[in-house]
GROMACS .gro file of C-alpha atoms in nm:
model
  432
    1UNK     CA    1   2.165   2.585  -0.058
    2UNK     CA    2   1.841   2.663  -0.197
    3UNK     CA    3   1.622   2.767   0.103
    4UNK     CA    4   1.631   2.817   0.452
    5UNK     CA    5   1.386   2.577   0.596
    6UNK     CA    6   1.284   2.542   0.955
    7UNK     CA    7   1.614   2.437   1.188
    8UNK     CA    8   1.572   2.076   1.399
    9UNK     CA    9   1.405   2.086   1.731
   10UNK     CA   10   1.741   1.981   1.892
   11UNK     CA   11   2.023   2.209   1.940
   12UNK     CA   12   2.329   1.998   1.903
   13UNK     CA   13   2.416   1.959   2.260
   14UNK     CA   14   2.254   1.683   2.352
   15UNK     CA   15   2.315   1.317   2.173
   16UNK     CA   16   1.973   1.272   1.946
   17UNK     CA   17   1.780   0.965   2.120
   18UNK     CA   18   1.624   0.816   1.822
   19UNK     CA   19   1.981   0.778   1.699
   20UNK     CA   20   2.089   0.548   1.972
   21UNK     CA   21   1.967   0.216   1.814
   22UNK     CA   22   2.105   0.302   1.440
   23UNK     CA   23   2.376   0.001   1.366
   24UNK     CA   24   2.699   0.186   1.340
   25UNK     CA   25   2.860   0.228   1.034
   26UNK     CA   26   3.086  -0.163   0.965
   27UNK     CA   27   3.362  -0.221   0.702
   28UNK     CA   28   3.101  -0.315   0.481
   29UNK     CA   29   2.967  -0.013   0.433
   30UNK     CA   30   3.274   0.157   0.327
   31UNK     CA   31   3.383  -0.112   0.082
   32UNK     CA   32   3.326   0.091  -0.226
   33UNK     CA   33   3.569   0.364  -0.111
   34UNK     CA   34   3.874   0.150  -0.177
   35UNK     CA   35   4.088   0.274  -0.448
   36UNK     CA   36   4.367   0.008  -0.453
   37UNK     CA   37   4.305  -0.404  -0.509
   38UNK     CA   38   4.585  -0.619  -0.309
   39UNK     CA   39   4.770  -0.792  -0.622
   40UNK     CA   40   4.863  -1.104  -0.440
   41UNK     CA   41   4.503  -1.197  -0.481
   42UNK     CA   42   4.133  -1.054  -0.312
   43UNK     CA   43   4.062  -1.134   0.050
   44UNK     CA   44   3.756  -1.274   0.120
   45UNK     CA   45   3.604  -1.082   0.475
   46UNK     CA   46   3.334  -0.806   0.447
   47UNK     CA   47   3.598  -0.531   0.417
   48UNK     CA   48   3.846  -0.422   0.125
   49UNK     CA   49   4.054  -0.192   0.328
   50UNK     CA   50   4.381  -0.332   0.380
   51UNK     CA   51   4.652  -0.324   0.647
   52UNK     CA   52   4.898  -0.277   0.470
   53UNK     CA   53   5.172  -0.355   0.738
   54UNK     CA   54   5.035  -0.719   0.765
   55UNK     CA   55   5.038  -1.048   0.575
   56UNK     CA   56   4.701  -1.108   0.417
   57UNK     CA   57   4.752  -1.476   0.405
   58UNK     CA   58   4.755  -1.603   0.748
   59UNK     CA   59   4.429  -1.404   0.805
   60UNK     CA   60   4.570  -1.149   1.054
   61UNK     CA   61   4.359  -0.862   0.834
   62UNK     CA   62   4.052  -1.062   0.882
   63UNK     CA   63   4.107  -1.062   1.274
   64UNK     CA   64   4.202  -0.704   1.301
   65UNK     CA   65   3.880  -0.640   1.108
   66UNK     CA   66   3.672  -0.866   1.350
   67UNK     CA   67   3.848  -0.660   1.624
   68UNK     CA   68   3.740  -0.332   1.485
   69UNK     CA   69   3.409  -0.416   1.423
   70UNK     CA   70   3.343  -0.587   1.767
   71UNK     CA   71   3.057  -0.494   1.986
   72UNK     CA   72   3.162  -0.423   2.342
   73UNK     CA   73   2.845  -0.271   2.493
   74UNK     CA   74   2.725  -0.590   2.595
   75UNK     CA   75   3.040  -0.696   2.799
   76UNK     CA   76   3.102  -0.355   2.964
   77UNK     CA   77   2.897   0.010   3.039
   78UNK     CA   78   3.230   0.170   2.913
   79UNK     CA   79   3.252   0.405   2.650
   80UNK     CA   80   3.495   0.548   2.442
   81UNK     CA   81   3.525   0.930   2.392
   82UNK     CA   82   3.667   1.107   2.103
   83UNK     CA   83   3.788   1.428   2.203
   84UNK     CA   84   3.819   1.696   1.885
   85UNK     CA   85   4.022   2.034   1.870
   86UNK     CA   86   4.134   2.253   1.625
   87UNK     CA   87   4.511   2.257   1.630
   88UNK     CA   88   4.761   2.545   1.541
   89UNK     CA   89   4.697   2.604   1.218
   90UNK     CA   90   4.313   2.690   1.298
   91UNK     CA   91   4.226   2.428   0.986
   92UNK     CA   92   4.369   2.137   1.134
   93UNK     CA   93   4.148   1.888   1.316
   94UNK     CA   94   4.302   1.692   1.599
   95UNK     CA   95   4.190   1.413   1.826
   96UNK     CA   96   4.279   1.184   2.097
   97UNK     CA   97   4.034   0.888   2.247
   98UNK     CA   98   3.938   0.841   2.621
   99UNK     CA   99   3.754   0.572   2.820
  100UNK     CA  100   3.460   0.682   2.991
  101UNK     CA  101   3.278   0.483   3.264
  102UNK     CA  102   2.919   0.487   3.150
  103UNK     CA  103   2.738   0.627   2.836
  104UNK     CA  104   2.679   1.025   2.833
  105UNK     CA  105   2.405   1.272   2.681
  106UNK     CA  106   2.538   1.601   2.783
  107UNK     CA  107   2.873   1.752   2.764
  108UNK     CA  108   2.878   1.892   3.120
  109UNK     CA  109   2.884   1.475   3.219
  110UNK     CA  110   3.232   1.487   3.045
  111UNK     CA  111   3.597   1.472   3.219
  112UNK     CA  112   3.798   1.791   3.087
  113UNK     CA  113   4.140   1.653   2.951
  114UNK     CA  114   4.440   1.791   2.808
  115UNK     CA  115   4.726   1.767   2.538
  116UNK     CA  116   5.058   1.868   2.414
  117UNK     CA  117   5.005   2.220   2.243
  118UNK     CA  118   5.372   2.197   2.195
  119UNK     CA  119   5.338   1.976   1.918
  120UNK     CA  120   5.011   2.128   1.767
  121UNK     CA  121   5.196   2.462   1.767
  122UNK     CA  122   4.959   2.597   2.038
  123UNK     CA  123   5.149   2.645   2.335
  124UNK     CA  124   5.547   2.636   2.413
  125UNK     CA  125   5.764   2.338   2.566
  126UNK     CA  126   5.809   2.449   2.865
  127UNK     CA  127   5.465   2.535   2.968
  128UNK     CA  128   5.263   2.276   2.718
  129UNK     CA  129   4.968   2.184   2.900
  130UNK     CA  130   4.639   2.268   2.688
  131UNK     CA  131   4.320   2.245   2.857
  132UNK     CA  132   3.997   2.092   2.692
  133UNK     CA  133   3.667   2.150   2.748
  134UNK     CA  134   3.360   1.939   2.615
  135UNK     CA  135   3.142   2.135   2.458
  136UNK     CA  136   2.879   1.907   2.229
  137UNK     CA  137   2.868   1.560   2.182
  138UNK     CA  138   2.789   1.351   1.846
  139UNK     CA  139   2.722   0.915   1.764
  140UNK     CA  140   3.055   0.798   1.636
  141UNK     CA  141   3.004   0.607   1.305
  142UNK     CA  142   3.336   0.459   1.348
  143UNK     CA  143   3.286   0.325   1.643
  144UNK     CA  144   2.913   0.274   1.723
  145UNK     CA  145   2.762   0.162   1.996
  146UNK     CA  146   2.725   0.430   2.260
  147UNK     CA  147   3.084   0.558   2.156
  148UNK     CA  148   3.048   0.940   2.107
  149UNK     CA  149   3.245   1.253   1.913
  150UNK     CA  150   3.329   1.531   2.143
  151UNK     CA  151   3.395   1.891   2.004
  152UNK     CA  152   3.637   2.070   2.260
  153UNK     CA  153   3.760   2.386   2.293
  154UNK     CA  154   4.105   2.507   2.428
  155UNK     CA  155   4.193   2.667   2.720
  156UNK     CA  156   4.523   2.726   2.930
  157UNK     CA  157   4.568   2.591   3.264
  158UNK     CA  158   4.459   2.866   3.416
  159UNK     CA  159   4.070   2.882   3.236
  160UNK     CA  160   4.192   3.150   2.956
  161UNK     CA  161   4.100   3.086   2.618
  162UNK     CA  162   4.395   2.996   2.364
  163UNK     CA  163   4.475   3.236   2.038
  164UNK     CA  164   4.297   3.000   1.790
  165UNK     CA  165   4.026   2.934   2.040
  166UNK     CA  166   3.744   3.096   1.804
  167UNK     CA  167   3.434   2.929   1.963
  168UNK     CA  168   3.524   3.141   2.310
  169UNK     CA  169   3.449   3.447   2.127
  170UNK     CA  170   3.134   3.258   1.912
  171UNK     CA  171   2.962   3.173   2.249
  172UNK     CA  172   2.999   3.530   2.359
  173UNK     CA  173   2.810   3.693   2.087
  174UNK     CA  174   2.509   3.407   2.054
  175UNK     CA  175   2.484   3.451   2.410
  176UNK     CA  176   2.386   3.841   2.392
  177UNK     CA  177   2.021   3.869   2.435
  178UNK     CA  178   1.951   4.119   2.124
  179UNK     CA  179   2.131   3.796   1.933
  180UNK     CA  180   1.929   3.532   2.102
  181UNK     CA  181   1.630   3.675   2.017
  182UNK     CA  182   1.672   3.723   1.685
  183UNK     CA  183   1.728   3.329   1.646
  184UNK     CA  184   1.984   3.355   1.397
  185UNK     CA  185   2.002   3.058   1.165
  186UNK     CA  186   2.276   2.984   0.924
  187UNK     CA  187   2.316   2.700   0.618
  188UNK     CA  188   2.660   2.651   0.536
  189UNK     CA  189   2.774   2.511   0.230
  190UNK     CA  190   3.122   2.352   0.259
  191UNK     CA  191   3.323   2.299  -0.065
  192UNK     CA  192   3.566   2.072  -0.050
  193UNK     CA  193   3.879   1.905  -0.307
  194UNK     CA  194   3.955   1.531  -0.308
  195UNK     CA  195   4.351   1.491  -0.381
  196UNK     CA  196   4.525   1.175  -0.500
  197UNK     CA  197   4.788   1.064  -0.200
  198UNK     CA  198   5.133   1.087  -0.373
  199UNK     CA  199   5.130   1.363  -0.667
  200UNK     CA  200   4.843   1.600  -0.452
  201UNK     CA  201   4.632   1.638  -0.786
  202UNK     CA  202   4.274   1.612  -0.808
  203UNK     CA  203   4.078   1.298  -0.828
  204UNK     CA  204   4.011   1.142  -1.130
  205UNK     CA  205   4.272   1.410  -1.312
  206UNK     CA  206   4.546   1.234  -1.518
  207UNK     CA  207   4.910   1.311  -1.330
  208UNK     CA  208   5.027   1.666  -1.439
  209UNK     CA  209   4.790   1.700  -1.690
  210UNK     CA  210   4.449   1.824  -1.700
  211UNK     CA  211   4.050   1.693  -1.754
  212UNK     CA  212   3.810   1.886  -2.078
  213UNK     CA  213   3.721   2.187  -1.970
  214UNK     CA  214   3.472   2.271  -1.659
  215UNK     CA  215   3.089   2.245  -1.801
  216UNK     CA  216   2.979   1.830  -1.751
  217UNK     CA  217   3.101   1.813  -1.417
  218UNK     CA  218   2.889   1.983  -1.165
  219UNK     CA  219   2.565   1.746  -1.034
  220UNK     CA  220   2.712   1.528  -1.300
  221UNK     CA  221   2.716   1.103  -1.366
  222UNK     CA  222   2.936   0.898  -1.529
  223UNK     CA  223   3.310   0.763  -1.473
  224UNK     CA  224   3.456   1.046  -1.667
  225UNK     CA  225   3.267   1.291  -1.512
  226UNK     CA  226   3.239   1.219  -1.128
  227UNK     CA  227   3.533   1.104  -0.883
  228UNK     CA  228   3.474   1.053  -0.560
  229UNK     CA  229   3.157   1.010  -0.534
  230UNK     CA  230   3.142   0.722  -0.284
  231UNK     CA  231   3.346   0.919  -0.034
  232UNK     CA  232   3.064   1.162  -0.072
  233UNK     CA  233   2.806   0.886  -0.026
  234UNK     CA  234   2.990   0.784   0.276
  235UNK     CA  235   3.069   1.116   0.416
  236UNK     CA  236   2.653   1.222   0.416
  237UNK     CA  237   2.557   0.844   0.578
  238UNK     CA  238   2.811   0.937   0.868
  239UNK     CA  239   2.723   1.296   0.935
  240UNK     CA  240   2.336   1.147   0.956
  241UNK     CA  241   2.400   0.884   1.158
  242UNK     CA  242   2.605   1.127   1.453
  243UNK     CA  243   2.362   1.350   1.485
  244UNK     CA  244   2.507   1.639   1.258
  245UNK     CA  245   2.239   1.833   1.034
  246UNK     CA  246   2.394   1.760   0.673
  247UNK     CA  247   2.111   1.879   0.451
  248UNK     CA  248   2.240   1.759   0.120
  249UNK     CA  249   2.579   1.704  -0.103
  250UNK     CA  250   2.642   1.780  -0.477
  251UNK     CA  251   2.923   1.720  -0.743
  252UNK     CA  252   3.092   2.047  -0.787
  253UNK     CA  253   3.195   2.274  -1.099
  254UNK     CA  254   3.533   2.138  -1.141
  255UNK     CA  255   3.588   1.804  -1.081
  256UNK     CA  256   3.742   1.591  -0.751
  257UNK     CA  257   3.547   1.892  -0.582
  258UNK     CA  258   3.250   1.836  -0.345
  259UNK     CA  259   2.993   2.018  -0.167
  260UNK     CA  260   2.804   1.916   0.119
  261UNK     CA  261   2.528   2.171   0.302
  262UNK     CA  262   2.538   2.192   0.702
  263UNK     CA  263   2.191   2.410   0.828
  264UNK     CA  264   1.978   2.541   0.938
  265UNK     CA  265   2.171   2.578   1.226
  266UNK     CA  266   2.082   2.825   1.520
  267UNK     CA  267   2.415   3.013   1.680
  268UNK     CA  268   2.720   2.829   1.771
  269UNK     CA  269   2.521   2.510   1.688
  270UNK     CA  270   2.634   2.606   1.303
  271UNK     CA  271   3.028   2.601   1.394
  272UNK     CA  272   3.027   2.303   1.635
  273UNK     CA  273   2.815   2.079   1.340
  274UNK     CA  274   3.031   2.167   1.034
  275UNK     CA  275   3.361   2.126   1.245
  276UNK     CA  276   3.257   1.813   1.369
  277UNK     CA  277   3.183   1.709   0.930
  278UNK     CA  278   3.517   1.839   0.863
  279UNK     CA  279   3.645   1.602   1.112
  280UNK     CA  280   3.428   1.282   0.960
  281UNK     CA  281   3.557   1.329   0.650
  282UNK     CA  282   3.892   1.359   0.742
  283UNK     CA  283   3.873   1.033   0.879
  284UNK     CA  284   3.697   0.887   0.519
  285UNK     CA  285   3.980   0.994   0.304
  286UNK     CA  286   4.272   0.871   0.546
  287UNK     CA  287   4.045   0.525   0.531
  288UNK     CA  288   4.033   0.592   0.155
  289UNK     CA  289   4.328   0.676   0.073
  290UNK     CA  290   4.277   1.016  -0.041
  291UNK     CA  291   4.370   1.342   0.078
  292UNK     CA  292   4.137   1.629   0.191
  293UNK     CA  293   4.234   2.016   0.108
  294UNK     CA  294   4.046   2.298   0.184
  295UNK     CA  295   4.236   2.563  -0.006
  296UNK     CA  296   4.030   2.810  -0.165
  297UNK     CA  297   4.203   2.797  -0.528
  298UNK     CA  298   4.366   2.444  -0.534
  299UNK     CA  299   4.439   2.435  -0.898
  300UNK     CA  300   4.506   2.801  -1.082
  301UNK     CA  301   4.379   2.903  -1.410
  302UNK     CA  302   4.021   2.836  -1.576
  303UNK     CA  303   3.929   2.659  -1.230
  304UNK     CA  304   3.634   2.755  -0.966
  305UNK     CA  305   3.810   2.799  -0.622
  306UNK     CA  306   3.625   2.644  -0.284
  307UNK     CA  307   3.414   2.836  -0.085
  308UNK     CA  308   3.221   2.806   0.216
  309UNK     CA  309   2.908   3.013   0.133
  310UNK     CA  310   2.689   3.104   0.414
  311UNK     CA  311   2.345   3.174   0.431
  312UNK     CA  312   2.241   3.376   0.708
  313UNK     CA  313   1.834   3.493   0.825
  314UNK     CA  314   1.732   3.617   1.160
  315UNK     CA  315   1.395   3.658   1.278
  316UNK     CA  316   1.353   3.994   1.170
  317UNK     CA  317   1.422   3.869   0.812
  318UNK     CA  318   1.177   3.601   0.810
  319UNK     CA  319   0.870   3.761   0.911
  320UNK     CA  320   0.699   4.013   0.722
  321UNK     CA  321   0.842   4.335   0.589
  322UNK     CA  322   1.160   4.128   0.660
  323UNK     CA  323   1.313   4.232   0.297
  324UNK     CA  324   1.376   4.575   0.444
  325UNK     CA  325   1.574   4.383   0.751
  326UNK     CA  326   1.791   4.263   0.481
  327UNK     CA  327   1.867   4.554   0.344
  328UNK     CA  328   1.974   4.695   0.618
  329UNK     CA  329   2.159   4.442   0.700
  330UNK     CA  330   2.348   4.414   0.362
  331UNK     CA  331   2.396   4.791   0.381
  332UNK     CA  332   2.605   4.711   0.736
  333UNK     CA  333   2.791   4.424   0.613
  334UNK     CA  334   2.940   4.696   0.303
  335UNK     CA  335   3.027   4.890   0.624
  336UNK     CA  336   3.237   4.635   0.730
  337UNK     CA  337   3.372   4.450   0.432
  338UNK     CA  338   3.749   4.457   0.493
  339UNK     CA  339   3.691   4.302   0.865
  340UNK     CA  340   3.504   4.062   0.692
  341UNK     CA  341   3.703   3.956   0.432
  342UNK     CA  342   4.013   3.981   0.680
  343UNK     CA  343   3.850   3.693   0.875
  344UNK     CA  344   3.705   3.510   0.566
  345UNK     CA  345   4.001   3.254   0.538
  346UNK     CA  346   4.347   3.220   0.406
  347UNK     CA  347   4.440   3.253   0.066
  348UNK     CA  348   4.129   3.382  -0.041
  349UNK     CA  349   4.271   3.640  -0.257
  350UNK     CA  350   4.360   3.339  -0.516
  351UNK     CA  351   3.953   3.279  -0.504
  352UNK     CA  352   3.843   3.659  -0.516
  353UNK     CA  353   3.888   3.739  -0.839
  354UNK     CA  354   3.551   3.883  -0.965
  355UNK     CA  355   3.600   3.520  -1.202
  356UNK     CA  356   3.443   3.187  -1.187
  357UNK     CA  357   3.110   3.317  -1.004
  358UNK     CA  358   3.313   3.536  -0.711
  359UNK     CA  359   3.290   3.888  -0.680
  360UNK     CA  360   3.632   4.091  -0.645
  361UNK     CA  361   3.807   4.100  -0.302
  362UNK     CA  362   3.825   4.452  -0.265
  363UNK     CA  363   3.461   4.579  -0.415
  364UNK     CA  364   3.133   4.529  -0.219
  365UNK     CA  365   2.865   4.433  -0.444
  366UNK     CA  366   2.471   4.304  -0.330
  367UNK     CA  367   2.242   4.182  -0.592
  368UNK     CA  368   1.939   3.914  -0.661
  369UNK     CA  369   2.019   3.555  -0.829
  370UNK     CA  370   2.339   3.730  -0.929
  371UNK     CA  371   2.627   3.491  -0.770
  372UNK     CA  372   2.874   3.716  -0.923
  373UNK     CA  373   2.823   3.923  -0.599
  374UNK     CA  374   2.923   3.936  -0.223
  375UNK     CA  375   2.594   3.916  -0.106
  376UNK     CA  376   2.320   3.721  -0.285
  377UNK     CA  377   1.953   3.729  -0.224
  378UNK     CA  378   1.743   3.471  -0.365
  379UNK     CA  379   1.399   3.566  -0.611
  380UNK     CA  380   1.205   3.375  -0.357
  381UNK     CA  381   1.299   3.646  -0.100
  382UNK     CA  382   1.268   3.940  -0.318
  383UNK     CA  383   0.935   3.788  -0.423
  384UNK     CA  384   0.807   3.687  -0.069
  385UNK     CA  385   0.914   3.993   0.121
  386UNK     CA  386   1.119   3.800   0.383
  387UNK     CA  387   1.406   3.525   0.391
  388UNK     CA  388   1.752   3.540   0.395
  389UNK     CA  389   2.116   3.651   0.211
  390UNK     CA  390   2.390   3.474   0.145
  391UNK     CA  391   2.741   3.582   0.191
  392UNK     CA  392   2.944   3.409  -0.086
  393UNK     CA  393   3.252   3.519   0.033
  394UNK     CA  394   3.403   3.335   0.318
  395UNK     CA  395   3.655   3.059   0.169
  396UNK     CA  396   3.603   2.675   0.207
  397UNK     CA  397   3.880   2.690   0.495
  398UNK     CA  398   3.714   3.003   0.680
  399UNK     CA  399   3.618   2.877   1.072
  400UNK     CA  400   3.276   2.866   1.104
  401UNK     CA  401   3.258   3.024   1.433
  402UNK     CA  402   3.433   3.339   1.321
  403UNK     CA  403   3.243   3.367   1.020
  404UNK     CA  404   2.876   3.287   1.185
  405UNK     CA  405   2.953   3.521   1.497
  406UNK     CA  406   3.080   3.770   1.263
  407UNK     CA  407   2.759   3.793   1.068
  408UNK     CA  408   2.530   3.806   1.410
  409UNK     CA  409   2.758   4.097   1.534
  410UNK     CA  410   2.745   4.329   1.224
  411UNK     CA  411   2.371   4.272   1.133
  412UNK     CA  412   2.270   4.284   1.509
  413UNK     CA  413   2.473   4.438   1.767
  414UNK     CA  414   2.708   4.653   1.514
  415UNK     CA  415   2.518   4.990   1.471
  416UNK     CA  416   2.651   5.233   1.199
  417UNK     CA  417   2.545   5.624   1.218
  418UNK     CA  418   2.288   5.733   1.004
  419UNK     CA  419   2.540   5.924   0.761
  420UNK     CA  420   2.779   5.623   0.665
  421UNK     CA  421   2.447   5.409   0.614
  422UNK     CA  422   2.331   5.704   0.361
  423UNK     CA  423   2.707   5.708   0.207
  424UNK     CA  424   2.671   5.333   0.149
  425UNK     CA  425   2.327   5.356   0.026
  426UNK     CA  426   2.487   5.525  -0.251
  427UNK     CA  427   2.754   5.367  -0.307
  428UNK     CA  428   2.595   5.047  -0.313
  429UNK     CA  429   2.275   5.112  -0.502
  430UNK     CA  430   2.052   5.028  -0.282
  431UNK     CA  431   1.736   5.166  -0.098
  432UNK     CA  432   1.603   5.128   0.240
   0.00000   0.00000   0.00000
């Protein structure tokens, strides 16, 4: 992400109103995503996905289409919900649809429902019962209409938070007062790797063998260069249209990898919209045929990994004399590097390496333009005074609402005695 600009009025829990009369998003507009032509001839209807587990020629595709497609808000005030978790695995998305009686704008208008966490890994059989709990709504571009995305979070029966609850803990921390004054704002930029369905090798890359080496490919055109670029296309219309705040999308370093930008977001806002992208473009490359991985180092070798950079300002840092705030700050994240890094994501040792624009997992390093560190600061802040950091190290499957509450706690609440800020001074190179 280039800059920080000013966040959206609207604090993503509440459904946008302008939004409501955008025409959903129909087969037509994912046409281009289909990887795979029918052989027994083309079907003409407005959609090239195929049901596979249906005859084409007596036109049952073309009435499941018109079924899919179909505009109910005119025959009934009835809504359908799509209730989203994270399941066991703290990466997984899950969801589940309900009916709702009349259109909603607020998440406290929502039923709370429930689901097996025996078979998410989240609770045991004999006492399954997982709790959810509505917590901010988004337009479905599946669905349209007045149909709506619900992030949930998990409780037990009894109202207490679940292990790989994360957002419980989030809400805690943008909820303290010295953090809700600060207005802390965060642009996340989500990498991501497209994987062909049967052999699990990126897009675009010939089976078990490999593409030139990594220099054309990032921001690049052209059919030897690019793959995937429609699900990217797709993925950006759909996070507009529910409501999330995508801020842009490029073609990354080595290719079948993506990035797309989530921010400025303000607190908890930040994990709720980039969970809720995740979950969009899950739902693109099952429609595409494609599979979605976050890992941080999919392929090994002469490869970039997948990170989820974060960029990260609070108040202090954007008004004047805000330079020194960041310095500060930077000095406290050194402090706490290993807690960091312990809840930066999985694998992220593969990604760490001090190669392929990362800094080493084990050595705290701070510098300007230089995205060979942990912490970058831009020249436009070192020029202007005031702006922001960015923490390159959290890994492109790190939870957003560990790593954004994280960040508020050590640079806000976190306060480190005078003697291990001078020790890190030192260490660090760096004066305040």
């Amino acid at each position: 992400m280039a800059q920080i600009l000013a966040p959206s009025p609207q604090w993503q829990m509440r459904v946008t109103k302008n939004l409501m009369d955008v025409s959903p998003l129909t087969s037509k507009m994912w046409s281009s995503l289909v990887l795979k032509q029918s052989k027994k001839g083309a079907i003409k209807t407005s959609s090239k996905f195929k049901v596979y587990a249906l005859q084409s020629e007596n036109g049952t595709v073309n009435r499941v289409e018109q079924l899919l497609n179909l505009d109910v808000t005119p025959y009934t005030d009835k809504i359908i919900a799509e209730y989203i978790w994270i399941g066991g695995s703290g990466t997984d998305v899950r969801s589940k649809s309900k009916t709702i009686s009349k259109p909603v704008e607020h998440p406290s208008e929502l039923p709370k429902w429930n689901y097996d966490g025996s078979s998410t890994g989240q609770a045991p059989g004999e006492d399954s019962e997982v709790i959810l709990y509505p917590q901010a709504i988004f337009k479905d571009p599946f669905r349209g209409g007045n149909n709506i995305l619900v992030i949930c979070d998990t409780y037990t029966p009894a109202g207490e938070p679940i292990p790989t609850n994360k957002r419980y803990r989030a809400a805690q921390i943008f909820s303290n007062p010295k953090v809700i004054a600060e207005v802390p704002w965060f642009g996340i930029e989500q990498e991501y790797t497209l994987l062909q369905t049967n052999v699990k090798w990126p897009l675009g890359w010939p089976a078990g063998g490999y593409p030139g080496p990594q220099g054309p490919y990032y921001c690049g055109a052209g059919a030897d260069k690019i793959f995937g670029r429609d699900i990217s296309d797709a993925h950006y219309k759909a996070c507009l249209y529910a409501g999330i705040n995508i801020s842009g999308t490029n073609g990354e370093v080595m290719p079948g990898q993506w990035e797309f930008q989530v921010g400025p977001s303000v607190g908890i806002e930040a994990g709720d919209h980039i969970w809720c992208a995740r979950y969009l473009l899950e739902r693109i490359t099952e429609q595409a045929g494609v599979v979605l991985t976050l890992d941080p180092k999919p392929i090994e070798g002469d490869w970039n990994g997948a990170g989820c950079h974060t960029n990260y300002s609070t108040k202090s840092m954007r008004e004047d004399g805000g330079y020194e705030k960041i310095k500060k700050a930077i000095l406290s994240l050194s402090l706490r590097h290993k807690d960091h890094i312990s809840a930066y994501g999985e694998g992220n040792e593969r990604r760490l390496t001090g190669k392929h624009e990362t800094a080493d997992i084990n050595t705290f390093s701070w510098g300007v333009a230089n995205r060979g560190c942990s912490i970058r600061v831009g020249r436009d802040t070192e020029k202007n005074g005031k702006g922001y950091l960015e923490d390159r190290r959290p890994a492109s499957n790190m939870d957003p609402y560990v790593v954004t509450s994280l960040l508020a706690e050590t640079t806000i609440l976190w306060e480190p005695t005078l003697e291990a800020e001078a020790l890190a001074a030192q260490k660090i190179a760096l004066k305040v």
